[in-house]
PDB file of C-alpha atoms in Angstrom:
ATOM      1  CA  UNK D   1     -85.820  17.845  81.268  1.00 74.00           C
ATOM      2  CA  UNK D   2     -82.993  19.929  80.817  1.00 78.00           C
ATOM      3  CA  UNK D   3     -79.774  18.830  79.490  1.00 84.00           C
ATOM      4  CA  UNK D   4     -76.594  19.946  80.653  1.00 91.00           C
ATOM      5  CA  UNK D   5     -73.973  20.379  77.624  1.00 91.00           C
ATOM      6  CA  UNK D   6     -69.816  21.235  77.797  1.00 94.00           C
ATOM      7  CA  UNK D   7     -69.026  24.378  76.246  1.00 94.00           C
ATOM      8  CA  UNK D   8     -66.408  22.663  74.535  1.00 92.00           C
ATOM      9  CA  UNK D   9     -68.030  19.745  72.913  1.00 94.00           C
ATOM     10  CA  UNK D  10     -70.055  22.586  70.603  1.00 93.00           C
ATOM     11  CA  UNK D  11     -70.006  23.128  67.070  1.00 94.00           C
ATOM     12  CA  UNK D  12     -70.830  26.434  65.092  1.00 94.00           C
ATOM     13  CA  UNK D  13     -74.095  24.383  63.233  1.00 94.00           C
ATOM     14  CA  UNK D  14     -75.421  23.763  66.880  1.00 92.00           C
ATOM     15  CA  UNK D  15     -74.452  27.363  67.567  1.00 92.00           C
ATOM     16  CA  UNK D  16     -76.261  28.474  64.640  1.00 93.00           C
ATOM     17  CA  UNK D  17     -78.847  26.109  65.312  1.00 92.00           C
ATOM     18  CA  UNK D  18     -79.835  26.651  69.063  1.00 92.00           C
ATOM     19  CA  UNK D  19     -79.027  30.231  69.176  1.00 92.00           C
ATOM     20  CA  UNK D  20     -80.019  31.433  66.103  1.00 93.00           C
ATOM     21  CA  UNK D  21     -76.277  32.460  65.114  1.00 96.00           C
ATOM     22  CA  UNK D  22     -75.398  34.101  62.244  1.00 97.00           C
ATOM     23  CA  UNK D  23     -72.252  34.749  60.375  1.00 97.00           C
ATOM     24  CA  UNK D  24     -72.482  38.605  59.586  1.00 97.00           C
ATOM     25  CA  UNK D  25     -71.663  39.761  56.538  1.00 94.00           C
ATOM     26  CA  UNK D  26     -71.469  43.444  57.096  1.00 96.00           C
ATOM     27  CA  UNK D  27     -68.309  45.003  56.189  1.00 93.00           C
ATOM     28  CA  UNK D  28     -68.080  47.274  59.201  1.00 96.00           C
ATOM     29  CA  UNK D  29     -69.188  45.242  61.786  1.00 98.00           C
ATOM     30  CA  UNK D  30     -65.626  44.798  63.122  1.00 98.00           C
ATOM     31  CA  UNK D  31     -63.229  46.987  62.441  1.00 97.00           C
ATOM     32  CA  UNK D  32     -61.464  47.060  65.943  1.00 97.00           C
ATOM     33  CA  UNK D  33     -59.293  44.051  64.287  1.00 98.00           C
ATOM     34  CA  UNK D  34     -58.022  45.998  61.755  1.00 97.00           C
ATOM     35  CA  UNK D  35     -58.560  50.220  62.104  1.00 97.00           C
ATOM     36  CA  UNK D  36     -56.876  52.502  64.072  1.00 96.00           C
ATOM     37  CA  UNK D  37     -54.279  50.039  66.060  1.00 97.00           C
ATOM     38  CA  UNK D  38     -52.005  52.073  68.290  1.00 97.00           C
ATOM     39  CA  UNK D  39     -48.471  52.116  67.566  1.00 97.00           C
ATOM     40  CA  UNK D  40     -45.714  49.761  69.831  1.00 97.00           C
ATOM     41  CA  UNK D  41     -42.552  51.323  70.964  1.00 97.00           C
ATOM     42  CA  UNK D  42     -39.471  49.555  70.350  1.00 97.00           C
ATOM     43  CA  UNK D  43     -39.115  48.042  73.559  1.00 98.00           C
ATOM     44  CA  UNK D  44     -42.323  45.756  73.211  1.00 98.00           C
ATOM     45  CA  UNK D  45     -41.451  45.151  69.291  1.00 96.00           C
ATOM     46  CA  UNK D  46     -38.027  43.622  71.144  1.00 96.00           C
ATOM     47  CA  UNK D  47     -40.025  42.205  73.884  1.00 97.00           C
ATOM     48  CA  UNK D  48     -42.184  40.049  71.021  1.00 97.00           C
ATOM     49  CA  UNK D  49     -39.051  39.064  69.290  1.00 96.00           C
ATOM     50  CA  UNK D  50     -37.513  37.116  72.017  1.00 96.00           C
ATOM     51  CA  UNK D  51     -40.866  35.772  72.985  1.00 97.00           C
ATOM     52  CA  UNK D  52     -41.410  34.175  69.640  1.00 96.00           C
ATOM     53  CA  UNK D  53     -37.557  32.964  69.981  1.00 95.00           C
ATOM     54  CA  UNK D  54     -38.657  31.617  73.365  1.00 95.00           C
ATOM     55  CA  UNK D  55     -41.976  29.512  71.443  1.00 95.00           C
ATOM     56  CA  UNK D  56     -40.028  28.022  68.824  1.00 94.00           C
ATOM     57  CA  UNK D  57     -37.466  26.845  70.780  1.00 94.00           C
ATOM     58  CA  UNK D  58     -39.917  24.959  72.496  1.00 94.00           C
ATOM     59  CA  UNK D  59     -41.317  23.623  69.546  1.00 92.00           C
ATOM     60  CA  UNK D  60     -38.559  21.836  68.037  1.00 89.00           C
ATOM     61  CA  UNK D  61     -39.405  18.452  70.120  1.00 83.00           C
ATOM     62  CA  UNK D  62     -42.791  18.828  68.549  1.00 87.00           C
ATOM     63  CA  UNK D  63     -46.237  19.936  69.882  1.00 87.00           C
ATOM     64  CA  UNK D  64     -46.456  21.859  72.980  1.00 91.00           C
ATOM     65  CA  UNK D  65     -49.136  21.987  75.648  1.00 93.00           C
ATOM     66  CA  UNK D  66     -51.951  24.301  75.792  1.00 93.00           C
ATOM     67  CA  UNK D  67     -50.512  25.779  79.401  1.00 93.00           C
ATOM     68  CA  UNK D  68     -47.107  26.069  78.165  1.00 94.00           C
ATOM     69  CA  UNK D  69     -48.492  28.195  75.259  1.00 95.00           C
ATOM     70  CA  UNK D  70     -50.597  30.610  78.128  1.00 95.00           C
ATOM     71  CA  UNK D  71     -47.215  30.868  79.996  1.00 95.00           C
ATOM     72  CA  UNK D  72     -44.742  31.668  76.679  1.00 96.00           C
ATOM     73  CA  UNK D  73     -47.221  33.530  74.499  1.00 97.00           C
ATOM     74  CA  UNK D  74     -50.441  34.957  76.321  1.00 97.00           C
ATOM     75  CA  UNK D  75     -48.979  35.725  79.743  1.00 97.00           C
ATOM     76  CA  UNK D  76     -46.513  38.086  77.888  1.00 98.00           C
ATOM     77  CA  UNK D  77     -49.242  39.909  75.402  1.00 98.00           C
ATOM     78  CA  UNK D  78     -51.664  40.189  78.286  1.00 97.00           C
ATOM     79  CA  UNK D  79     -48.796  41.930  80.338  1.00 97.00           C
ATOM     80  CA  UNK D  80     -47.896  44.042  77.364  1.00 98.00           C
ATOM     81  CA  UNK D  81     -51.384  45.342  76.569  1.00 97.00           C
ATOM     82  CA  UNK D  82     -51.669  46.291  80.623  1.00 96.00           C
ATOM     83  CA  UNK D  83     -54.323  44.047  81.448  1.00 97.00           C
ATOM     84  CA  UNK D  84     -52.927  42.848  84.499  1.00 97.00           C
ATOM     85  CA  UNK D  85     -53.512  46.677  86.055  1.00 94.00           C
ATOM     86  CA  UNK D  86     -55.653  48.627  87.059  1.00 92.00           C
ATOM     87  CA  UNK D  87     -58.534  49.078  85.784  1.00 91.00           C
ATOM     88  CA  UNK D  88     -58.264  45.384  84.288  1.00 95.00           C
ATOM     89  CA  UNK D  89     -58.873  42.064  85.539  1.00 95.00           C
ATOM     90  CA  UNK D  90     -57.721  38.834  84.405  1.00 96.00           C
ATOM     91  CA  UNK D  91     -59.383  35.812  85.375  1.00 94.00           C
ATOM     92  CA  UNK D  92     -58.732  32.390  84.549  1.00 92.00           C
ATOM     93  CA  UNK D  93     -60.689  29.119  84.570  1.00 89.00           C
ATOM     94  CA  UNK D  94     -63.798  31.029  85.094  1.00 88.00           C
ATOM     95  CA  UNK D  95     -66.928  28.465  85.409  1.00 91.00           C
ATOM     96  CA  UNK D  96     -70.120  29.818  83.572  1.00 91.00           C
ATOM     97  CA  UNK D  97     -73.173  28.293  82.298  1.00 90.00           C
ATOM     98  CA  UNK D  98     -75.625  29.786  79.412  1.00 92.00           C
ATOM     99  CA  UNK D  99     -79.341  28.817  79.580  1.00 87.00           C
ATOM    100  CA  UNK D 100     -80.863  27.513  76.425  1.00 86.00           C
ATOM    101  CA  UNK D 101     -84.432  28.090  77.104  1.00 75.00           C
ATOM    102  CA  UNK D 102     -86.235  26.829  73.551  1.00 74.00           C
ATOM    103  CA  UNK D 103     -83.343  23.732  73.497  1.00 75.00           C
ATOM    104  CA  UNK D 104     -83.958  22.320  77.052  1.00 84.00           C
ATOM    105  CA  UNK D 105     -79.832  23.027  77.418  1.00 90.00           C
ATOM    106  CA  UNK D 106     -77.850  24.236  79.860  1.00 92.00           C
ATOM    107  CA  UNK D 107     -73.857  25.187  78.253  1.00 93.00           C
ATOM    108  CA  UNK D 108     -71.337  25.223  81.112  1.00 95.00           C
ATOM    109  CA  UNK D 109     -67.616  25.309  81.016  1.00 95.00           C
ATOM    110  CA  UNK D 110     -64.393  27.129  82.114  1.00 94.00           C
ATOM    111  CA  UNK D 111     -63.307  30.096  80.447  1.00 95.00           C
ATOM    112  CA  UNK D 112     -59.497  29.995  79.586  1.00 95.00           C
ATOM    113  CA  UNK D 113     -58.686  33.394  80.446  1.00 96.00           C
ATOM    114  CA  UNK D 114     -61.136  36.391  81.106  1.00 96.00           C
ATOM    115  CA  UNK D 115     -60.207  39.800  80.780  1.00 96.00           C
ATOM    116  CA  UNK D 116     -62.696  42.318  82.340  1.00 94.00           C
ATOM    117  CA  UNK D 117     -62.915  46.018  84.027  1.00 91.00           C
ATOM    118  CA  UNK D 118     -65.464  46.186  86.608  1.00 86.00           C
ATOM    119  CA  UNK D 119     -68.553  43.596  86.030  1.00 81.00           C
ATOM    120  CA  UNK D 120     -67.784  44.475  82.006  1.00 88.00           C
ATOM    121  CA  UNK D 121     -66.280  41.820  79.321  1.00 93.00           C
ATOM    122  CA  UNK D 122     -63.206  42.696  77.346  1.00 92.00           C
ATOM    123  CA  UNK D 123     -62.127  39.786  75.812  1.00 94.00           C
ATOM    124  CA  UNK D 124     -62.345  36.214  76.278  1.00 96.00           C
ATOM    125  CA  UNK D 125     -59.464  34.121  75.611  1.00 95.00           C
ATOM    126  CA  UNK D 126     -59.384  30.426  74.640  1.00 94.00           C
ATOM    127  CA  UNK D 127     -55.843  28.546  74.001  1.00 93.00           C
ATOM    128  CA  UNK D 128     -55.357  25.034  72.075  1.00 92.00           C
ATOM    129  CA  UNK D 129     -52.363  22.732  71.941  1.00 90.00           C
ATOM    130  CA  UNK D 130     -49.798  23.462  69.232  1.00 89.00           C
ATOM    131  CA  UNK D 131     -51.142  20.513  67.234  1.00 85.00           C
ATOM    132  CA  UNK D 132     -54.907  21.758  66.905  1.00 88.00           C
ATOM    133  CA  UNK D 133     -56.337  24.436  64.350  1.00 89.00           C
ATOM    134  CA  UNK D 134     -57.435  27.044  65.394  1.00 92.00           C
ATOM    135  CA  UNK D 135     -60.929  26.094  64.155  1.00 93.00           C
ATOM    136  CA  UNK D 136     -61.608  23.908  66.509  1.00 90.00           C
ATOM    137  CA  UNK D 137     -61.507  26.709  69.639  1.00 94.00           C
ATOM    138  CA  UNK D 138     -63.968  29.203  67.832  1.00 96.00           C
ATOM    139  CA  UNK D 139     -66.973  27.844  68.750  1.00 95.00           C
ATOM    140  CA  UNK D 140     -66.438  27.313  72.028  1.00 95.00           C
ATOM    141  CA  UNK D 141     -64.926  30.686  72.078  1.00 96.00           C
ATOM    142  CA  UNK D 142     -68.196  31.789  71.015  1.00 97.00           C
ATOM    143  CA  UNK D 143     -69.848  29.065  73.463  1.00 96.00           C
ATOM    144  CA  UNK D 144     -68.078  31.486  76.831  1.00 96.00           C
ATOM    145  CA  UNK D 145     -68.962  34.540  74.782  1.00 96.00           C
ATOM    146  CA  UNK D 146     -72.550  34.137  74.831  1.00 95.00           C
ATOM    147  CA  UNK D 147     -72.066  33.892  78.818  1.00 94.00           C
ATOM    148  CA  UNK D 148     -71.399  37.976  78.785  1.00 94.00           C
ATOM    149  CA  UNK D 149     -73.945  39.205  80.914  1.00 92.00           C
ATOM    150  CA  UNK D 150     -73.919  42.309  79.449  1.00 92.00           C
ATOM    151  CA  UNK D 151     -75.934  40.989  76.189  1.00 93.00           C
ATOM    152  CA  UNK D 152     -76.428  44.131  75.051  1.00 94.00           C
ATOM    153  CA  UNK D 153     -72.918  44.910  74.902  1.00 93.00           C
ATOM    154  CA  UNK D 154     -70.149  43.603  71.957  1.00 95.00           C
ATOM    155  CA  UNK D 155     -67.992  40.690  73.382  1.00 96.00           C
ATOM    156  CA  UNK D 156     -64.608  39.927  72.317  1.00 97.00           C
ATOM    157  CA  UNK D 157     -62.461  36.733  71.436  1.00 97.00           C
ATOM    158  CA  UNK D 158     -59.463  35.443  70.879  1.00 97.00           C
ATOM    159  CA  UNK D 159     -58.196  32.102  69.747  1.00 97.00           C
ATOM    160  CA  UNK D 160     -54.800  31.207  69.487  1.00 96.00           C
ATOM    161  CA  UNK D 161     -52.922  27.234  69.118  1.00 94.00           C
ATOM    162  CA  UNK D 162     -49.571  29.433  70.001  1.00 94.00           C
ATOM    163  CA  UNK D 163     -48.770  30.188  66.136  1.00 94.00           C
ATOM    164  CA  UNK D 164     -52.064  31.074  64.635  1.00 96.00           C
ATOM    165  CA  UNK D 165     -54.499  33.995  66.368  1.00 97.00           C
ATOM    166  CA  UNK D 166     -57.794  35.153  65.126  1.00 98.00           C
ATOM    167  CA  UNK D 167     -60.329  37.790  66.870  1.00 98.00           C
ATOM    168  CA  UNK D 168     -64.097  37.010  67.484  1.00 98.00           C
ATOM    169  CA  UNK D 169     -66.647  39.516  67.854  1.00 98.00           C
ATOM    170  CA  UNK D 170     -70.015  38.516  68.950  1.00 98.00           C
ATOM    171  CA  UNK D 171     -73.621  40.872  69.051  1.00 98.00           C
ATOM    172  CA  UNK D 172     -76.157  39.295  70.804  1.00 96.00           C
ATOM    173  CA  UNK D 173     -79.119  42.080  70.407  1.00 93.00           C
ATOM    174  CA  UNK D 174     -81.207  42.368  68.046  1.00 94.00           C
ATOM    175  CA  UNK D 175     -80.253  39.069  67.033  1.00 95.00           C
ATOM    176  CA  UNK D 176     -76.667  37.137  67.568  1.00 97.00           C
ATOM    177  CA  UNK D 177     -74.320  37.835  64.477  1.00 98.00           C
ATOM    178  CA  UNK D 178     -70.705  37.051  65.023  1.00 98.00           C
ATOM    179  CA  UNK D 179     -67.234  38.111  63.004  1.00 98.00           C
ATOM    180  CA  UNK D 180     -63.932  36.483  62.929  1.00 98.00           C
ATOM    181  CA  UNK D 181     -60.655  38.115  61.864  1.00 98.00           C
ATOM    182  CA  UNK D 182     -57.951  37.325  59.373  1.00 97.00           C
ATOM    183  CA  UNK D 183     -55.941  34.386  60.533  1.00 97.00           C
ATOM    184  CA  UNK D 184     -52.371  35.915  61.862  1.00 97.00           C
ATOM    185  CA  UNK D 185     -50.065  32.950  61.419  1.00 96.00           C
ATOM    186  CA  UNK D 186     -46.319  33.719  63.224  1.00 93.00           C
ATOM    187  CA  UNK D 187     -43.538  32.393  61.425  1.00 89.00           C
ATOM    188  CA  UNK D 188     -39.825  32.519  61.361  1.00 85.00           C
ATOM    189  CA  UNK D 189     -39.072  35.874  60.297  1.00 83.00           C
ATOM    190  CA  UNK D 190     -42.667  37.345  60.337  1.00 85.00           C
ATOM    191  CA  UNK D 191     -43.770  38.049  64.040  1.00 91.00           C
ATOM    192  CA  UNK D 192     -47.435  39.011  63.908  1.00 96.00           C
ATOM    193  CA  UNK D 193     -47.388  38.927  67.566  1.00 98.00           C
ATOM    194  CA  UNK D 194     -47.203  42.707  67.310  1.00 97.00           C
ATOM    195  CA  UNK D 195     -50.242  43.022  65.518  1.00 98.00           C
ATOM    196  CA  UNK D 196     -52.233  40.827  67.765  1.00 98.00           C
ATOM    197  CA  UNK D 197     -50.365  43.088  70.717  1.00 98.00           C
ATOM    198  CA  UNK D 198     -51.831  46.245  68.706  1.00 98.00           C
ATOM    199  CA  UNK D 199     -55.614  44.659  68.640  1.00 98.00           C
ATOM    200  CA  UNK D 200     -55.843  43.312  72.325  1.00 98.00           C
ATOM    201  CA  UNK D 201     -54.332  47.347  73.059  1.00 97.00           C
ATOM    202  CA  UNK D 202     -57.198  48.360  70.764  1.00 96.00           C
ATOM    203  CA  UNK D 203     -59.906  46.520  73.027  1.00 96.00           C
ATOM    204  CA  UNK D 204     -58.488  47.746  76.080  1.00 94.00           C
ATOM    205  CA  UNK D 205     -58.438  51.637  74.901  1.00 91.00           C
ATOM    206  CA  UNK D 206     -62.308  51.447  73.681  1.00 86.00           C
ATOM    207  CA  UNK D 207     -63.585  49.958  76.760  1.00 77.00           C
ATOM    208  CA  UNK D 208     -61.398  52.097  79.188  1.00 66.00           C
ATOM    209  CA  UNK D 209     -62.427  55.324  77.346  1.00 62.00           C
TER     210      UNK D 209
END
């Protein structure tokens, strides 16, 4: 009998366990988080600024929603990296299911936000409430990921609670190893919504090359 499981009730030791996932510890596995980010022009770096005015004035009566944080913070950084044109496609609430043969489960959820040119997967995005860690999104981050039908082909995450953002990276051939960036944690006076800006740019360049 097969089992149907959410997406987002997984953890990373039934990740691990079911799909044989493994944290990588190669060094150069992904560098697309860090190396050669293209440069922002002063116009976004201004653009940012208010935006992360705009998110903490919304903070200061306490936690804010997970859809408030796609419309202040992600709708702005996906329009900024040019992923709502051409040749990009954003998608959002995205149903998909992954077939665990050897575990009698079927995963199915709804992808947050899918970005994608033609049938090909650029990054999957997956947004918590302000008062969750980031921890808890990355393995069902990793959960969507594994639904890239291009399994021979990287896939991309991102995880974000509005003021902390990490990047995923996911192989699943030969065998599924996975990577997660540095934490970037925006605070008053430090934006690092520039640098996330510079890695989602990143993705889009490699794939549209």
């Amino acid at each position: 009998m097969v089992h149907s499981i959410a997406i987002g009730s997984l953890t990373l030791p039934e990740l691990e366990e079911t799909k044989h996932l493994k944290l990588t510890d190669d060094a150069d596995f992904f560098p697309e988080w860090h190396q050669n980010l293209p440069a922002l022009n002063d116009e976004e770096t201004r653009y940012l600024d208010q935006v992360q005015r705009e998110y903490f004035d919304q903070t200061r009566s306490g936690q804010i929603s997970e859809g408030l944080i796609k419309l202040i913070v992600l709708s702005p950084l996906l329009h900024l990296a040019g992923f709502y044109r051409r040749p990009f496609e954003v998608r959002l609430e995205d149903s998909v299911q992954v077939e665990v043969t050897e575990a009698n489960q079927v995963w199915r959820g709804r992808i947050d936000a899918l970005v994608i040119k033609d049938s090909f997967w650029i990054l999957v995005i997956e947004a918590k409430n302000s008062a969750l860690g980031i921890d808890t999104a990355i393995p069902q981050a990793l959960g969507y990921m594994f639904a890239n039908p291009q399994t021979d082909r990287f896939t991309y995450g991102l995880v974000t609670n509005g003021s902390s953002f990490a990047f995923l990276k996911l192989a699943q051939t030969p065998e599924p190893r996975y990577e997660v960036s540095d934490v970037m944690l925006l605070l008053p006076g430090r934006n690092v919504l520039g640098r996330v800006l510079q890695v989602m740019k990143r993705l889009g360049q490699q794939i549209a090359a």
